[in-house]
Coordinates of C-alpha atoms in Angstrom, one line a residue:
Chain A
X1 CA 80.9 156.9 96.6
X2 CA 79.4 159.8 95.1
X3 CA 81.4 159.4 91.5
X4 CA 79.1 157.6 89.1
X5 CA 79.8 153.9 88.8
X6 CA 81.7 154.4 86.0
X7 CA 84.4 156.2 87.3
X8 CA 85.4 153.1 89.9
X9 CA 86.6 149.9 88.9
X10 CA 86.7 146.9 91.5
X11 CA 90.3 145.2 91.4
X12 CA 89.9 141.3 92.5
X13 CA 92.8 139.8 94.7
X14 CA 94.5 136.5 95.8
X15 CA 96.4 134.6 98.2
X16 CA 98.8 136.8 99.8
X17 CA 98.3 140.2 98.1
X18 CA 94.2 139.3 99.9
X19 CA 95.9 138.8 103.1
X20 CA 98.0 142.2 102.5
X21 CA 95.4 143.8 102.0
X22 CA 92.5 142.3 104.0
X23 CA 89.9 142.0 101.0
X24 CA 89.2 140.1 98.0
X25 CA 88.6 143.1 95.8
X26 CA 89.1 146.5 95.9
X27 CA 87.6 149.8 94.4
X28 CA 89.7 152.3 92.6
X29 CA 88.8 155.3 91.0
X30 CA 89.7 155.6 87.5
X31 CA 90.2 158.5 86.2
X32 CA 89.8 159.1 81.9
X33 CA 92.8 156.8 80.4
X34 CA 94.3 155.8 83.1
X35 CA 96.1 152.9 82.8
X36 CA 96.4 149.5 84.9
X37 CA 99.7 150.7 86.3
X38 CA 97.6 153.3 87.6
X39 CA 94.9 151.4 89.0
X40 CA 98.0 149.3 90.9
X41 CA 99.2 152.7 91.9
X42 CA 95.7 153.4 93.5
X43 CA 95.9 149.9 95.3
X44 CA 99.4 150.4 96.3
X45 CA 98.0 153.5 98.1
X46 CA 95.6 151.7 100.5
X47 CA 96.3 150.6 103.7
X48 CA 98.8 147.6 103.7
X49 CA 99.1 148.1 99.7
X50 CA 102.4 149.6 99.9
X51 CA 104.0 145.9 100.5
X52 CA 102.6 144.8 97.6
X53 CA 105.1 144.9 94.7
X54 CA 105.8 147.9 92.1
X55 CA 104.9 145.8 88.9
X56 CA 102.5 142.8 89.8
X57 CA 101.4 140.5 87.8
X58 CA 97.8 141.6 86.5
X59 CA 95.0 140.1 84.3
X60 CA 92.1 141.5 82.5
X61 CA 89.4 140.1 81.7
X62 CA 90.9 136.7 82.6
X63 CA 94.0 136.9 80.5
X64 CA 97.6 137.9 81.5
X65 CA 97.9 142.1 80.3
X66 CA 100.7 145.0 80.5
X67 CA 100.8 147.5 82.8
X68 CA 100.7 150.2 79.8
X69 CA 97.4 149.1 78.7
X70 CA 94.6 151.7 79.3
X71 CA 91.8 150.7 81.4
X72 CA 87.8 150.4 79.9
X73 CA 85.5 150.3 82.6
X74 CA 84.0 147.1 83.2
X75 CA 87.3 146.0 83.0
X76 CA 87.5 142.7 85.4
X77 CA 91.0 143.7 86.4
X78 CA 93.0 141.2 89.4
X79 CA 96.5 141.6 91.0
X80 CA 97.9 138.0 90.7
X81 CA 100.9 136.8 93.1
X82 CA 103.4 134.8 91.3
X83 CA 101.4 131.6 90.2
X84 CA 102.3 128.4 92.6
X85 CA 99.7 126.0 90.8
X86 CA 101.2 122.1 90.8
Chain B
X1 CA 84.2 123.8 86.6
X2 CA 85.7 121.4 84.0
X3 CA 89.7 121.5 85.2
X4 CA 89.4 122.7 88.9
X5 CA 87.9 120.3 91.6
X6 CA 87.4 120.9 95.2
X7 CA 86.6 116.4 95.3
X8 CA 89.9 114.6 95.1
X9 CA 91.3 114.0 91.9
X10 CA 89.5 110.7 89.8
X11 CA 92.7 109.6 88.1
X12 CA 91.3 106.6 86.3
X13 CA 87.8 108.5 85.0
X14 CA 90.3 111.2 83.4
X15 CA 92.2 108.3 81.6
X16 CA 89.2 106.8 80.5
X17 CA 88.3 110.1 78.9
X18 CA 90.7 110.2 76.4
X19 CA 92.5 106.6 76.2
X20 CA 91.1 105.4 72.9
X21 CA 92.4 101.9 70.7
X22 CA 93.8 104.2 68.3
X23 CA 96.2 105.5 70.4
X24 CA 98.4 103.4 72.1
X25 CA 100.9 105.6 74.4
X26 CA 99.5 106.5 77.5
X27 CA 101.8 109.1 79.9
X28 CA 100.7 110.6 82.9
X29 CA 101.7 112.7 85.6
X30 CA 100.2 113.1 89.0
X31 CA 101.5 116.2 91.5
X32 CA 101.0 114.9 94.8
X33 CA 101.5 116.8 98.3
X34 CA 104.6 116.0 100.1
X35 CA 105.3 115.0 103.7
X36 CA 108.5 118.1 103.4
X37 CA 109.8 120.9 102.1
X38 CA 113.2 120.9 101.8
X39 CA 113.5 119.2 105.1
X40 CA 110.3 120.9 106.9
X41 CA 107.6 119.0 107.6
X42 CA 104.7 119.6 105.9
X43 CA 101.1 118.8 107.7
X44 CA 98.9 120.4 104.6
X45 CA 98.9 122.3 101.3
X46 CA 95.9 124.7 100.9
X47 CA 95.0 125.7 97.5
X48 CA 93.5 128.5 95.9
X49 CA 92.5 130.2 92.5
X50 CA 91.2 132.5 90.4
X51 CA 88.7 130.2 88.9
X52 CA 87.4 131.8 86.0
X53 CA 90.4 133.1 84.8
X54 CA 92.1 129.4 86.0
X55 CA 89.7 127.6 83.9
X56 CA 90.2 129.8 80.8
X57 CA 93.9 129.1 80.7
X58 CA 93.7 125.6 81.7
X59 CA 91.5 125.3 78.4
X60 CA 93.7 127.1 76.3
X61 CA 96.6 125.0 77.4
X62 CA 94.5 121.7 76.4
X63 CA 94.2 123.3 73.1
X64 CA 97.3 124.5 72.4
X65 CA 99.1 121.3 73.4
X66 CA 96.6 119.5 70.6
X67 CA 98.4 121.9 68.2
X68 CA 101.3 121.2 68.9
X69 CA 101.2 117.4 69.2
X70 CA 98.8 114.7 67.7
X71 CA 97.8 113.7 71.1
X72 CA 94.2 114.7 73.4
X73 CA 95.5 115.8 76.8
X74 CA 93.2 116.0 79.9
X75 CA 94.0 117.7 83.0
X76 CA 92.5 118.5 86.3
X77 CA 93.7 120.6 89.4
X78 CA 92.8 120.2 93.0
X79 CA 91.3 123.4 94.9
X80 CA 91.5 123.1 99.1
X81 CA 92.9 122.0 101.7
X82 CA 95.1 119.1 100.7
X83 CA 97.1 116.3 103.2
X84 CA 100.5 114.7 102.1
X85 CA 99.7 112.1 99.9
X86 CA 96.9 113.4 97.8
X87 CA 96.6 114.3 94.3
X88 CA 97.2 117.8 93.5
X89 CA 97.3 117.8 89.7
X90 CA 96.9 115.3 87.1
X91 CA 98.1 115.6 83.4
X92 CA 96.9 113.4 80.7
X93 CA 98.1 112.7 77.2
X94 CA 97.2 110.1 74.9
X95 CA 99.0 109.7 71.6
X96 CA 100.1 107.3 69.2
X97 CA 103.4 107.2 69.6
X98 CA 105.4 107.7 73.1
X99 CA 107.8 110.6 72.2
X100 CA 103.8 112.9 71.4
X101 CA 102.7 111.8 74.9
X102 CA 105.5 112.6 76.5
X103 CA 106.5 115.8 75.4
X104 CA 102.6 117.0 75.7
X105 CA 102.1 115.4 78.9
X106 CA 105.7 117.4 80.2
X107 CA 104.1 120.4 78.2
X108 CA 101.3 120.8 79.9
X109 CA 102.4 120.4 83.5
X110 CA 104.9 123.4 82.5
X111 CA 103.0 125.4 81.3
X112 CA 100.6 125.1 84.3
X113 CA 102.7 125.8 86.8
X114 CA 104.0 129.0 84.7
X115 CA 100.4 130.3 83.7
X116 CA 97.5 129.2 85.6
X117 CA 96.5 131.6 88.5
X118 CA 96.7 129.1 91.5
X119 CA 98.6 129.5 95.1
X120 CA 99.1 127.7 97.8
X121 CA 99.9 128.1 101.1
X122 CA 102.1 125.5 103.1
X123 CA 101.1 124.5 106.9
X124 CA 104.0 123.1 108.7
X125 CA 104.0 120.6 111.8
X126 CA 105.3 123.9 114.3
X127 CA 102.2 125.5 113.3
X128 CA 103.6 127.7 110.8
X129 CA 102.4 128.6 107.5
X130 CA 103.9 130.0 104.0
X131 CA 102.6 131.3 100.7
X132 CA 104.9 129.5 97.9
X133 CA 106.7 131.0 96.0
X134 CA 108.4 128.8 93.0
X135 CA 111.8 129.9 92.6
X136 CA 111.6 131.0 89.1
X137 CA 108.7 133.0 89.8
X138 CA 110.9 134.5 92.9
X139 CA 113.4 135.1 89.8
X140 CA 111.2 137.1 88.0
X141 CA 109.1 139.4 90.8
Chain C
X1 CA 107.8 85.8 87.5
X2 CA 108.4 89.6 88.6
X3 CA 107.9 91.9 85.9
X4 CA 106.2 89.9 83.3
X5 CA 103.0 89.0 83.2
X6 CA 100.4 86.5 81.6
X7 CA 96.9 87.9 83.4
X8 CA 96.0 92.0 83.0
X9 CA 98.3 94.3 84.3
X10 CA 97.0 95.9 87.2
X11 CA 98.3 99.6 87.0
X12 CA 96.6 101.0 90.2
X13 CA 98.6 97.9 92.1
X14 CA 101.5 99.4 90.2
X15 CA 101.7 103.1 91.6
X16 CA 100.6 102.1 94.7
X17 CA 103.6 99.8 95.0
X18 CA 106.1 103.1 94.1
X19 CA 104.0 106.0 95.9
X20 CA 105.1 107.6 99.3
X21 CA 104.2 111.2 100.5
X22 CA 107.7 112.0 100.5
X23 CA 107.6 111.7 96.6
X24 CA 105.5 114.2 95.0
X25 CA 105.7 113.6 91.1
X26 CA 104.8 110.3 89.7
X27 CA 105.2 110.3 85.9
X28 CA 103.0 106.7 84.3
X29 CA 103.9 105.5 81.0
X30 CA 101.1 102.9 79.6
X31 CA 101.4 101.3 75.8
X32 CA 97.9 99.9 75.0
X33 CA 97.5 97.6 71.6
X34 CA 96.3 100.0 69.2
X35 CA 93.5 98.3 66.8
X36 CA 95.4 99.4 63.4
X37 CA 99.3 99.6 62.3
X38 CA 99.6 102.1 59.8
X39 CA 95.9 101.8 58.5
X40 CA 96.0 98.1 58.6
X41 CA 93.2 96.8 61.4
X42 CA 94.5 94.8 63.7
X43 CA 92.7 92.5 66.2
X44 CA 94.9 90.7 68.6
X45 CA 98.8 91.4 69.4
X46 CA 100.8 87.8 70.6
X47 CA 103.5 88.8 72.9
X48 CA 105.9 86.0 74.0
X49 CA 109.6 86.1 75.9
X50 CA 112.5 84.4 76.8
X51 CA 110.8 84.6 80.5
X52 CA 114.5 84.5 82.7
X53 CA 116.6 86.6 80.2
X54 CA 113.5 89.3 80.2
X55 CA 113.1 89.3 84.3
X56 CA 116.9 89.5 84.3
X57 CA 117.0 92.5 82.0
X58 CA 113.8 94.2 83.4
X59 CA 115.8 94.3 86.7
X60 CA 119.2 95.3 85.4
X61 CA 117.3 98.6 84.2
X62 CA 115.3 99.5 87.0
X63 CA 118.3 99.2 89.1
X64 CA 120.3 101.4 86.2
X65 CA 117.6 103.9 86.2
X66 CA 117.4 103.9 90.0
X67 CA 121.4 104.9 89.5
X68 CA 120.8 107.4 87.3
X69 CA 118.0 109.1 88.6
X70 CA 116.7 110.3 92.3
X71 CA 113.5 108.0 91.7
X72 CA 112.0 105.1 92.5
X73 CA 110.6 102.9 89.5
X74 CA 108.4 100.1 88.5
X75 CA 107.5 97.9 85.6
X76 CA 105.3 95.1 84.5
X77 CA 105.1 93.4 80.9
X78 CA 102.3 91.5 79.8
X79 CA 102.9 88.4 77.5
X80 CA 100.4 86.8 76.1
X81 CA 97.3 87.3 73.6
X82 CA 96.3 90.6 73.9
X83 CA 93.3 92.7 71.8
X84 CA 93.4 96.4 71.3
X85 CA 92.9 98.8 74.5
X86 CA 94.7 96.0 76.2
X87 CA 97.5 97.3 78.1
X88 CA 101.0 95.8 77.0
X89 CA 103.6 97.5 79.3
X90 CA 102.9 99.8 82.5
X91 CA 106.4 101.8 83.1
X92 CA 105.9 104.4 86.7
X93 CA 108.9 106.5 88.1
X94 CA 108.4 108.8 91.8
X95 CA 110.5 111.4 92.4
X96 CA 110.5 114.3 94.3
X97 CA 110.8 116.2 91.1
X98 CA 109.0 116.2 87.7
X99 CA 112.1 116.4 85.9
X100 CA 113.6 113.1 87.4
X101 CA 110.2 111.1 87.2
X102 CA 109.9 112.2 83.3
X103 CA 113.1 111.3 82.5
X104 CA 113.2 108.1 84.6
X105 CA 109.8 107.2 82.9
X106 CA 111.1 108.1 79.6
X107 CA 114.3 106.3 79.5
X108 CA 113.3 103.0 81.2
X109 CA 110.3 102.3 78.2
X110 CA 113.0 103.4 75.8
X111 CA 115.4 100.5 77.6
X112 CA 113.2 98.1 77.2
X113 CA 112.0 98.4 73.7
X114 CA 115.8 97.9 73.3
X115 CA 117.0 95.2 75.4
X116 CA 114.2 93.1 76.7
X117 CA 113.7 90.0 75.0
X118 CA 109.8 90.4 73.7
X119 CA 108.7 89.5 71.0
X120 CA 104.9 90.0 69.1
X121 CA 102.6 88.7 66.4
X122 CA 100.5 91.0 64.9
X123 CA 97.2 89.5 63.7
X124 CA 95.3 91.3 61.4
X125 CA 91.3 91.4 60.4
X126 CA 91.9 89.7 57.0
X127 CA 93.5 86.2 59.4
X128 CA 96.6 87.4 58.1
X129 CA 99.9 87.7 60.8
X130 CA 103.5 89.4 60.9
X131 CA 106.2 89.5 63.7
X132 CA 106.7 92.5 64.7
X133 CA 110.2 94.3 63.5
X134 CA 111.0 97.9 64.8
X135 CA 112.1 100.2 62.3
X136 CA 115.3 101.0 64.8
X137 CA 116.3 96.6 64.7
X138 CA 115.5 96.6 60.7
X139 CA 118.3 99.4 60.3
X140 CA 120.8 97.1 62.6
X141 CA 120.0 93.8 61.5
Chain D
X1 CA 124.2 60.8 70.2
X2 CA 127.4 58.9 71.1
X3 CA 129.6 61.8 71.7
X4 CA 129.8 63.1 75.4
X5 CA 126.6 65.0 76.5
X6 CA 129.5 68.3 77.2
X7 CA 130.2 68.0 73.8
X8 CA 126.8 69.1 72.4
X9 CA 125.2 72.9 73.5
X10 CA 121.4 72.8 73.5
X11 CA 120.5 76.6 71.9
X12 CA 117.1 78.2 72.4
X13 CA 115.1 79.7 69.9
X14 CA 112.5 82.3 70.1
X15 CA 109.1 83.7 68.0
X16 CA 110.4 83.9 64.1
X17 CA 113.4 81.9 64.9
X18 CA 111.4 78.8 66.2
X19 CA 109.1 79.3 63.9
X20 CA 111.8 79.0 61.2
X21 CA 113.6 76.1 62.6
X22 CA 110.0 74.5 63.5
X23 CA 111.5 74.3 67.5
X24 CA 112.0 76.1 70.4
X25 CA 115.3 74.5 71.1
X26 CA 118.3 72.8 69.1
X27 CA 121.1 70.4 69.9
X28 CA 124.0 71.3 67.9
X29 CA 128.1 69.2 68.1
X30 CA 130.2 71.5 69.9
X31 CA 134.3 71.7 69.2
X32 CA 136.4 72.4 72.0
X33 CA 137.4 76.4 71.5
X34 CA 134.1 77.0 69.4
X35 CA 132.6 80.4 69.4
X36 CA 129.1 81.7 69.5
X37 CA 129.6 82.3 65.6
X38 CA 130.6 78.5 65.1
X39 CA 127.5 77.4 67.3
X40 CA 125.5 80.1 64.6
X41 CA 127.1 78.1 61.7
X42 CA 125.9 75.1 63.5
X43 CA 122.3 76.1 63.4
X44 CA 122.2 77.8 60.0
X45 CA 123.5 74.4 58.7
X46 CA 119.8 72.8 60.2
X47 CA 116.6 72.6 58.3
X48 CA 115.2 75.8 58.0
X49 CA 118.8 77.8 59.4
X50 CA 119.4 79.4 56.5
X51 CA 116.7 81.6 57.1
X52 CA 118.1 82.9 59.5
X53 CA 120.7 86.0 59.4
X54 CA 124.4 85.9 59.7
X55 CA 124.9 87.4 62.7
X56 CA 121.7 87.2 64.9
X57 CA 121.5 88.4 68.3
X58 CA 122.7 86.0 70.7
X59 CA 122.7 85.8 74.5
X60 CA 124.9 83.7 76.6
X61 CA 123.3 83.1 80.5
X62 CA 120.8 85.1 80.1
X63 CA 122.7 88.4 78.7
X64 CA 124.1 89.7 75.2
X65 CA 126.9 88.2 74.0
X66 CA 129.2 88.7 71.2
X67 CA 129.4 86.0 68.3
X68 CA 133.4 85.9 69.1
X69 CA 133.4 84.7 72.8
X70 CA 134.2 80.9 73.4
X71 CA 131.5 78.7 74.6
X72 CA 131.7 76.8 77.6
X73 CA 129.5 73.8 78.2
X74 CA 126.7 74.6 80.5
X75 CA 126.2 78.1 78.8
X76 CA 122.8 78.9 78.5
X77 CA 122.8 80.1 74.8
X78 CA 120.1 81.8 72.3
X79 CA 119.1 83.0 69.4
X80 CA 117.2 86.2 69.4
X81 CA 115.2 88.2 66.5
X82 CA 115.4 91.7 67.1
X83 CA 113.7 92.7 70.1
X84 CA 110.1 94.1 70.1
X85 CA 108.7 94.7 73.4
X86 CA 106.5 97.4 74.7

């Protein structure tokens, strides 16, 4: 990790997309403006990421958020399998 | 943690929380694990979450139910690893009148099953064991 | 005497009597004596019966609603002098499903507003007393 | 009472209704063919009856009945103010 801290973003996961990808979190680089889809992209990238789908659900900072939306670092950003609460 | 427990679920201290004698309709709804799935036996139900985020949403659920009906709701969700037979949610809602409890009692269970980050994992008799995945969630992936 | 009752209901009896871990929802419906009717404080609620038409009737709806809905239902009714926070009528469905249990729930309190023969005195802080009349049975009457 | 005990029809009455009649249960003369309605008229014609409405609700062995249908002796009849259970 030579970038500066702000330059990576850790992406939290659950349930099966932990299992896919053998961690709880993640750290992406994130380049200037770069969107959640492309943090995803980054994740998809890593090994066993690629079975995880195109367009997951994602939250930031605790609430639900859209792919489009442009990333701030410090961001808490997670990748959230289809909710199975009840 | 105010709506996720890893203790089993205290039914009756959640009622006393919000039962009051001004309102006099009471509904509940437990979610209880099942012995089967569609036929498969089922030995256990482990469940996870996103806690922080979990909680958030679980409180904005409370408070957008208490906008939407004259009625105080409580709720709590069960984190673990669960046996048929125990509690895995509990919604409560307190009203007035019947027709407010029930609709913000069936609300609330709704809406979390749609919007609270929590899985669950099923562990069948044969050893076996699946992530769930609700069919209308299945639907929309 | 089956589903009425002269000594406190005893809810947790209730669901116990109904829950099985191959039934995961259980939807409870509980109507308390509130301590005001419309504003007016009220301090005891006198609830009498015609004791064999009432079991009769209690019966012939559980065993309607166990036709009409995948769920397995129970009921008690107290009669008696009751003061507010006292529970009145304790209405549990199980079903495998939320949507059955709700509905079950729903539709059996609503059947017996309507058909069983209950009757209650409401006595008010000033020593004052009415029988009761639902708004639904002054528009028929 | 001279007249045959089938030839009277004991009717219960219930919260207001007692009240009104100031008993639980009446003994009212019963016609052969009488209806509910006529057993009604019978009770409205008592002390305190005509308090109570035309057409009450009325149960015959322990179900609802209609104030046309014939009663036999034996039935099990009643007088019931609207119901308020729950």
């Amino acid at each position: 990790m030579t970038s500066p801290q702000s330059g990576r973003i850790s992406v939290l996961l659950f349930a099966r997309y932990a299992e896919l990808l053998g961690a709880s979190s993640v750290s992406i680089e994130l380049a200037p403006g770069a969107t959640i889809a492309d943090v995803v992209a980054g994740v998809r990238a890593l090994p066993g990421g690629d079975q995880l789908p195109d367009r997951p659900l994602c939250a930031r900072n605790l609430a639900m958020a859209r792919l489009e939306e442009v990333v701030v670092p410090g961001d808490e950003l997670a990748l959230l399998p289809p909710m199975a609460g009840g | 943690m105010r709506y996720l427990s890893s203790a089993p679920l205290d039914t009756t201290t959640l009622l006393e929380s919000i039962r009051d004698p001004s309102r006099g309709a009471v509904v509940t709804f437990v979610g209880a694990v099942r012995n089967h799935d569609g036929g498969r036996p089922v030995v256990a139900l482990e469940y996870s979450a996103y806690g922080p985020m979990a909680e958030a949403v679980c409180g904005q659920i409370i408070a957008e139910a208490s906008e939407r009906w004259p009625a105080t709701v409580a709720l709590m969700h069960r984190i673990g690893r669960l046996v048929p037979g125990d509690d895995a949610v509990v919604v409560a809602a307190a009203a007035s009148h019947r027709d407010a409890a029930f609709q913000a009692a069936r609300w609330v269970i709704d809406e979390v099953k749609r919007r609270v980050p929590i899985w669950k994992r099923e562990h069948y008799a044969d050893g076996a064991a699946d992530w769930i995945i609700p069919p209308e969630a299945v639907a929309a992936e």
